[in-house]
Each structure stands twice: as C-alpha cells, then as structure tokens.
XYZ file of C-alpha atoms in Angstrom:
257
model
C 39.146 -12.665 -28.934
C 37.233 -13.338 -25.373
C 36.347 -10.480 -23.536
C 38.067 -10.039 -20.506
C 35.770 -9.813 -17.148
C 35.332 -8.888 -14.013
C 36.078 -10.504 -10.563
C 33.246 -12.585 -9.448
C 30.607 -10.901 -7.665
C 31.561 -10.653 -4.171
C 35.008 -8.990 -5.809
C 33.083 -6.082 -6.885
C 34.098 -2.388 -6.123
C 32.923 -0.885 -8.757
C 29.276 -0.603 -10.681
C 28.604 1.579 -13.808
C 27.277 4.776 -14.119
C 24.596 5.657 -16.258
C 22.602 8.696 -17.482
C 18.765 8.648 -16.502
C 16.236 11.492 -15.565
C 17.179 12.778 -12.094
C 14.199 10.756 -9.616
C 11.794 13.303 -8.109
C 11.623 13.794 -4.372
C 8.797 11.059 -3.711
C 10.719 8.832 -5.841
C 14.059 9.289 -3.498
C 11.676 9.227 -0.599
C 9.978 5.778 -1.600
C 13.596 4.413 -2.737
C 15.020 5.394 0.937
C 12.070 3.993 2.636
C 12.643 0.869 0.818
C 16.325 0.620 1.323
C 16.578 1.288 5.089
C 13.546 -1.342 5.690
C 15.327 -4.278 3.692
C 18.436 -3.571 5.347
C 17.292 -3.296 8.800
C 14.994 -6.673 8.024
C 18.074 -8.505 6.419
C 20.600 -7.521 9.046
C 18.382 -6.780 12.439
C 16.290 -9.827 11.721
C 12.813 -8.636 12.002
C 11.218 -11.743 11.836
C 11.179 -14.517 9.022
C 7.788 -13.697 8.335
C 7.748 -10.056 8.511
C 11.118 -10.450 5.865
C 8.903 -12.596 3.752
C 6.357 -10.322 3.293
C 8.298 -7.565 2.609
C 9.410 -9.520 0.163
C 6.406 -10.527 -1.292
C 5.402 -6.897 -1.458
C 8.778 -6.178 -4.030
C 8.470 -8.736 -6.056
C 6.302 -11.283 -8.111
C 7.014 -14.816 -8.492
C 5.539 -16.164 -11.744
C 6.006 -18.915 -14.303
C 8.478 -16.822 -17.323
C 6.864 -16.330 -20.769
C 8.983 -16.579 -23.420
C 10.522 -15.226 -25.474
C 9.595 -12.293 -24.194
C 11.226 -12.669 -20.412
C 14.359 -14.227 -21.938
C 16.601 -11.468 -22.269
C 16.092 -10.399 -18.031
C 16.145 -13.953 -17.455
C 19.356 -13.877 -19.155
C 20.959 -10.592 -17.821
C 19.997 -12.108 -14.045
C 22.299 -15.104 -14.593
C 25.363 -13.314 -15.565
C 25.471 -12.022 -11.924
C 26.023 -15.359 -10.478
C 29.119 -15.947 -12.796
C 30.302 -12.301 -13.126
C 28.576 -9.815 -10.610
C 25.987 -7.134 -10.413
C 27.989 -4.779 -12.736
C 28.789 -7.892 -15.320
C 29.941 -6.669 -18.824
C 27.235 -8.890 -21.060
C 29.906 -9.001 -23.555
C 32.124 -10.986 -21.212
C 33.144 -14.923 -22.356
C 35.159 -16.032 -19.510
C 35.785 -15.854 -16.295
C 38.688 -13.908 -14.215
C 39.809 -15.909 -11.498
C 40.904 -14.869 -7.844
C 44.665 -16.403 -8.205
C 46.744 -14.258 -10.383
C 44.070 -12.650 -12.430
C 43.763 -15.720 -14.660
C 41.232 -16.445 -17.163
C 39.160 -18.807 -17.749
C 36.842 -19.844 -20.532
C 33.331 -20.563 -19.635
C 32.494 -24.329 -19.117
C 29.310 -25.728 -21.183
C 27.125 -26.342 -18.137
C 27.832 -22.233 -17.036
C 27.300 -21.365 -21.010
C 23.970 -23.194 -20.824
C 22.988 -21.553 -17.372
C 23.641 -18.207 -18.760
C 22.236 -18.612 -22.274
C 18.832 -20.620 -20.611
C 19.549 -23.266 -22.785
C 17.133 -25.851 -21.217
C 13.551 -23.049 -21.156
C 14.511 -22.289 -25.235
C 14.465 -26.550 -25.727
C 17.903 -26.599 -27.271
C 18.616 -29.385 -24.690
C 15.084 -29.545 -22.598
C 12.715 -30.951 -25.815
C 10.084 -28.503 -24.678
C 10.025 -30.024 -21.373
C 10.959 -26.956 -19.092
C 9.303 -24.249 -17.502
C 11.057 -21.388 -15.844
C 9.899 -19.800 -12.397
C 10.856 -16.195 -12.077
C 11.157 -13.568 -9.252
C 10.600 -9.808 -10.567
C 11.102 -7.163 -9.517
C 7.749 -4.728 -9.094
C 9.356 -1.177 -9.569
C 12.087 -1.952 -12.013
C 10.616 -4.521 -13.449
C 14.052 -6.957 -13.429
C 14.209 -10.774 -13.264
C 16.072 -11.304 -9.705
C 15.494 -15.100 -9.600
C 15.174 -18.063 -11.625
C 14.367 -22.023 -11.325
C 14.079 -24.293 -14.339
C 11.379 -26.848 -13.782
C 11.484 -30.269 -16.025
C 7.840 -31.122 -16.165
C 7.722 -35.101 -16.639
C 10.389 -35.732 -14.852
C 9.825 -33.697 -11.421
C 13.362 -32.289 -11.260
C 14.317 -28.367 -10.689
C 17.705 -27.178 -11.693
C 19.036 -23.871 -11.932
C 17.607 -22.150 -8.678
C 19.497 -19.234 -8.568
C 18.785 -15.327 -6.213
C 20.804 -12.210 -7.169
C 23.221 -11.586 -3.762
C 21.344 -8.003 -3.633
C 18.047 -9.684 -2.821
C 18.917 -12.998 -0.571
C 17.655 -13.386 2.747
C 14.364 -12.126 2.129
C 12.190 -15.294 1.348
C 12.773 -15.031 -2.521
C 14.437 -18.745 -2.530
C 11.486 -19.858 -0.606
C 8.371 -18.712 -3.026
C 10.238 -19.044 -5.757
C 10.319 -22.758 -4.580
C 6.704 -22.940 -3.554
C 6.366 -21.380 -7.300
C 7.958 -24.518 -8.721
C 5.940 -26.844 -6.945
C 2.677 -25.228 -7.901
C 3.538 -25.308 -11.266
C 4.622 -28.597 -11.132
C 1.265 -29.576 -9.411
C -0.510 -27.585 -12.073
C 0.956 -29.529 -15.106
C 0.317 -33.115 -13.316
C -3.646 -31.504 -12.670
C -3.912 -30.638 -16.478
C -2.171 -33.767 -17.683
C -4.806 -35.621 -15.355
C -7.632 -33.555 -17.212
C -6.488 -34.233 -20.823
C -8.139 -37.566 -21.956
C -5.368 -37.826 -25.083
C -2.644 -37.276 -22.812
C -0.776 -40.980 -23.038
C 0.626 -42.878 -19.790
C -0.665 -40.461 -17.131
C -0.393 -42.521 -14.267
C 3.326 -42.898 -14.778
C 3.994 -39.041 -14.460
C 5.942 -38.700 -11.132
C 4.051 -36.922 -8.469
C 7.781 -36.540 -6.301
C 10.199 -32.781 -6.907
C 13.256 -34.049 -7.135
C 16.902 -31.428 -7.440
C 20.320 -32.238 -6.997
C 22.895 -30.553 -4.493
C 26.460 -30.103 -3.226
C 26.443 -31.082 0.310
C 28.972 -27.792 0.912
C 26.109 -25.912 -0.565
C 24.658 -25.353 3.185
C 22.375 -22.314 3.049
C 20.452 -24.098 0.038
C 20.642 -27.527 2.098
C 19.022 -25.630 4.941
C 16.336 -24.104 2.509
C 15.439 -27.365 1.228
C 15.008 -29.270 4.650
C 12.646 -26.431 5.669
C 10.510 -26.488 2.315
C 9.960 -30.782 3.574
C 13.017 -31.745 0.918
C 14.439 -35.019 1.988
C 17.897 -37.029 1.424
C 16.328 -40.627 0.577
C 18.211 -43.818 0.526
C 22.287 -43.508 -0.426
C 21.938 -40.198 -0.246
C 21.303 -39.922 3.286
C 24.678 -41.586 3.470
C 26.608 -39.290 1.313
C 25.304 -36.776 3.081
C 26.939 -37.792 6.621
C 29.861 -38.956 4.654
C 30.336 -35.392 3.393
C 29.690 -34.345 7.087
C 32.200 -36.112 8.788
C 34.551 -35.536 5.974
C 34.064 -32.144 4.969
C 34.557 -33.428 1.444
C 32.219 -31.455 -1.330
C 29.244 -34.204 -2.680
C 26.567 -34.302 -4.565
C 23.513 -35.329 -3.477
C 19.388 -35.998 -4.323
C 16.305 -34.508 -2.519
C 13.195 -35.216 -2.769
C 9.591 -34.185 -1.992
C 6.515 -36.008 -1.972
C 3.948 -33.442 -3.777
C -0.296 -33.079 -3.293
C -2.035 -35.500 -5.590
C -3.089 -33.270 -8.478
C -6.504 -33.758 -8.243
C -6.095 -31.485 -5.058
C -4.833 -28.607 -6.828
C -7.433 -25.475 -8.393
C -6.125 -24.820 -11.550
C-alpha cells in the first residue's frame, strides 16, 4: 500500500521534531547571526552581490561523488515534490483539490531516485553539480549535466535557500564542468570523434517557468530559432510551452584544468 504524503511544500505547517544535543551558546549565537543576515539579504535586498557572497560563504558548489553523495542528493529532491518535512517513505503525491492522491509519474520517480547520475537511463554519461551546505553538511541543490551532449536537466534549489545566488553558481558549476570534460576529451589522444563533441549548454524550459527564464537570460542563455517564437507565442497567449536555450561555451583549450 502507498504511503500517504504530505501537501506540497508551500502547504507545509508542520516540520518534525527530533532529539539532538541541546546547541551551546556560540552555536545559537552563530545560528542567529546567520538567520537574521539571510533574511534581511533575501527580503531587504542588500545587494545581488553582497546576497551572492553570503551565499558563497554557506555553501559549496561541487561536482557530486557517488555513491557516496547519493543518499543527500536524494533526500534534497523529495522537497521539491513533497516539502521540507517530506516523509521519505512517501510514494505519491497529495493533491490541493480534495486531498486526492496521486501516484508518482516516471519522470518525478526518476528525479527523486537520480536515475540519470546512477546510469540506469544516462549510460554513464551524467555528472551531477551539487550545492552543500558548509555547517550541516546537506545537499541543497542539484543539476544533472549530460556530458556529450551539452544538455543540463534537473536544476533544482530547496525553497529555504532561493534567492541567494545558489541557482546562479550552481549554473556556472555546470558549465565549468562541462568545459572541463570537452578540455580532457581534447587532451586524450584515444578519445574517438573529438571534434564533433558540442561546445554549446543546451536545457529545456516551460515558458511559465519565469524566475528560471530570468536566471537563464542573465547567465547569456538564449531562445534560438523556433524557439524564439514559442516563446512570444507563450507570451501573448499565456499558454504554458516548452522551450530550448542555449549557450555558446569557451573553447576548451581556454579552460585550466
């Protein structure tokens, strides 16, 4: 029998409570420091950059090693289908109308169980970008890079943590690592039909999707050819679309591996 779950995660009332040694004073101190500084960065507005390097400060953005980071990278995608206080026994989905449920689709089962980074549909191809977090050590971000075909799927920042510049360098993280695998490719005299690797980032989006839209004109993303089109089609419509963006990347002889 499915477990039942909770509301998705901007439904949320309600977070567990569990039993850990009581923090000492400098610990409460540091955690309240913390606190009031994102908050007043996130809803004052301090300045982009000033929020970015806050940012930068909490957490580390790194390419995931497996199978050691799987489990966090796991437990972080359960809050985008189920909330910061998810069960991670839960199988389907509680909907807003009625309290109906709803068994998980494949593509959310893959997103949840990282399908693509453990090659049970990526052939080895993937690479995983996290974000983690420096005093709890949690996974608070993800983005699944497919190495020989320049495309990124699966960008994804915990609600708790948005607004602070983690979608950005967790962006910048794929494209170094994309850069990265064309420089070592370039390097590796066996490595067959080099010059046909793609040297372009390529993701798809829904044109509704507006704060990740905005994100990826500012990174230098593009809407090229028909998608341009769709694009003001789903403008003047209002209609929900899916569209491609692309970025032109450094030649990877310009990188320093």
């Amino acid at each position: 029998m499915a477990m039942t779950s909770r509301r998705p995660n901007h439904y949320h009332y309600h977070h567990y409570h569990h039993h850990h040694r009581r923090p000492t004073i400098f610990e409460i101190i540091v955690g309240t420091i913390i606190v009031v500084t994102l908050t007043t960065c996130h809803n004052v507005g301090t300045g982009i950059g000033s929020c970015e390097a806050l940012a930068l400060a909490l957490v580390t953005v790194r390419v995931a090693r497996l199978p050691e980071d799987l489990k966090q990278i796991q437990e972080c995608r359960r809050t985008a289908v189920y909330g910061d206080d998810c069960d991670s026994t839960s199988t389907s989905i509680t909907t807003n109308n009625d309290n109906d449920e709803k068994p998980l689709l494949d593509s959310q089962r893959s997103f949840l169980n990282a399908d693509q980074i453990q090659n049970k549909n990526g052939g080895g191809s993937y690479k995983c970008i996290i974000a983690v977090e420096e005093d709890t050590g949690l996974v608070v971000g993800t983005a699944d890079l497919n190495v020989p075909r320049g495309l990124v799927n699966n960008v994804y920042v915990q609600d708790r943590i948005r607004g602070l510049g983690i979608g950005t360098r967790l962006m910048q993280g794929v494209e170094q690592e994309l850069l990265v695998q064309r420089s070592n490719d370039t390097n590796d005299q066996n490595t067959q039909n080099q010059n046909q690797k793609p040297t372009t980032l390529r993701l798809t989006v829904e044109t509704t999707n507006t704060p990740a839209v905005a994100l990826y004109k500012r990174l230098g993303f593009q809407t090229p050819g028909v998608h341009a089109l769709t694009a003001a089609i789903s403008s003047a419509t209002r209609l929900t679309l899916l569209i491609e963006m692309t970025k032109q990347l450094s030649p990877p002889d310009q990188v320093q591996v």
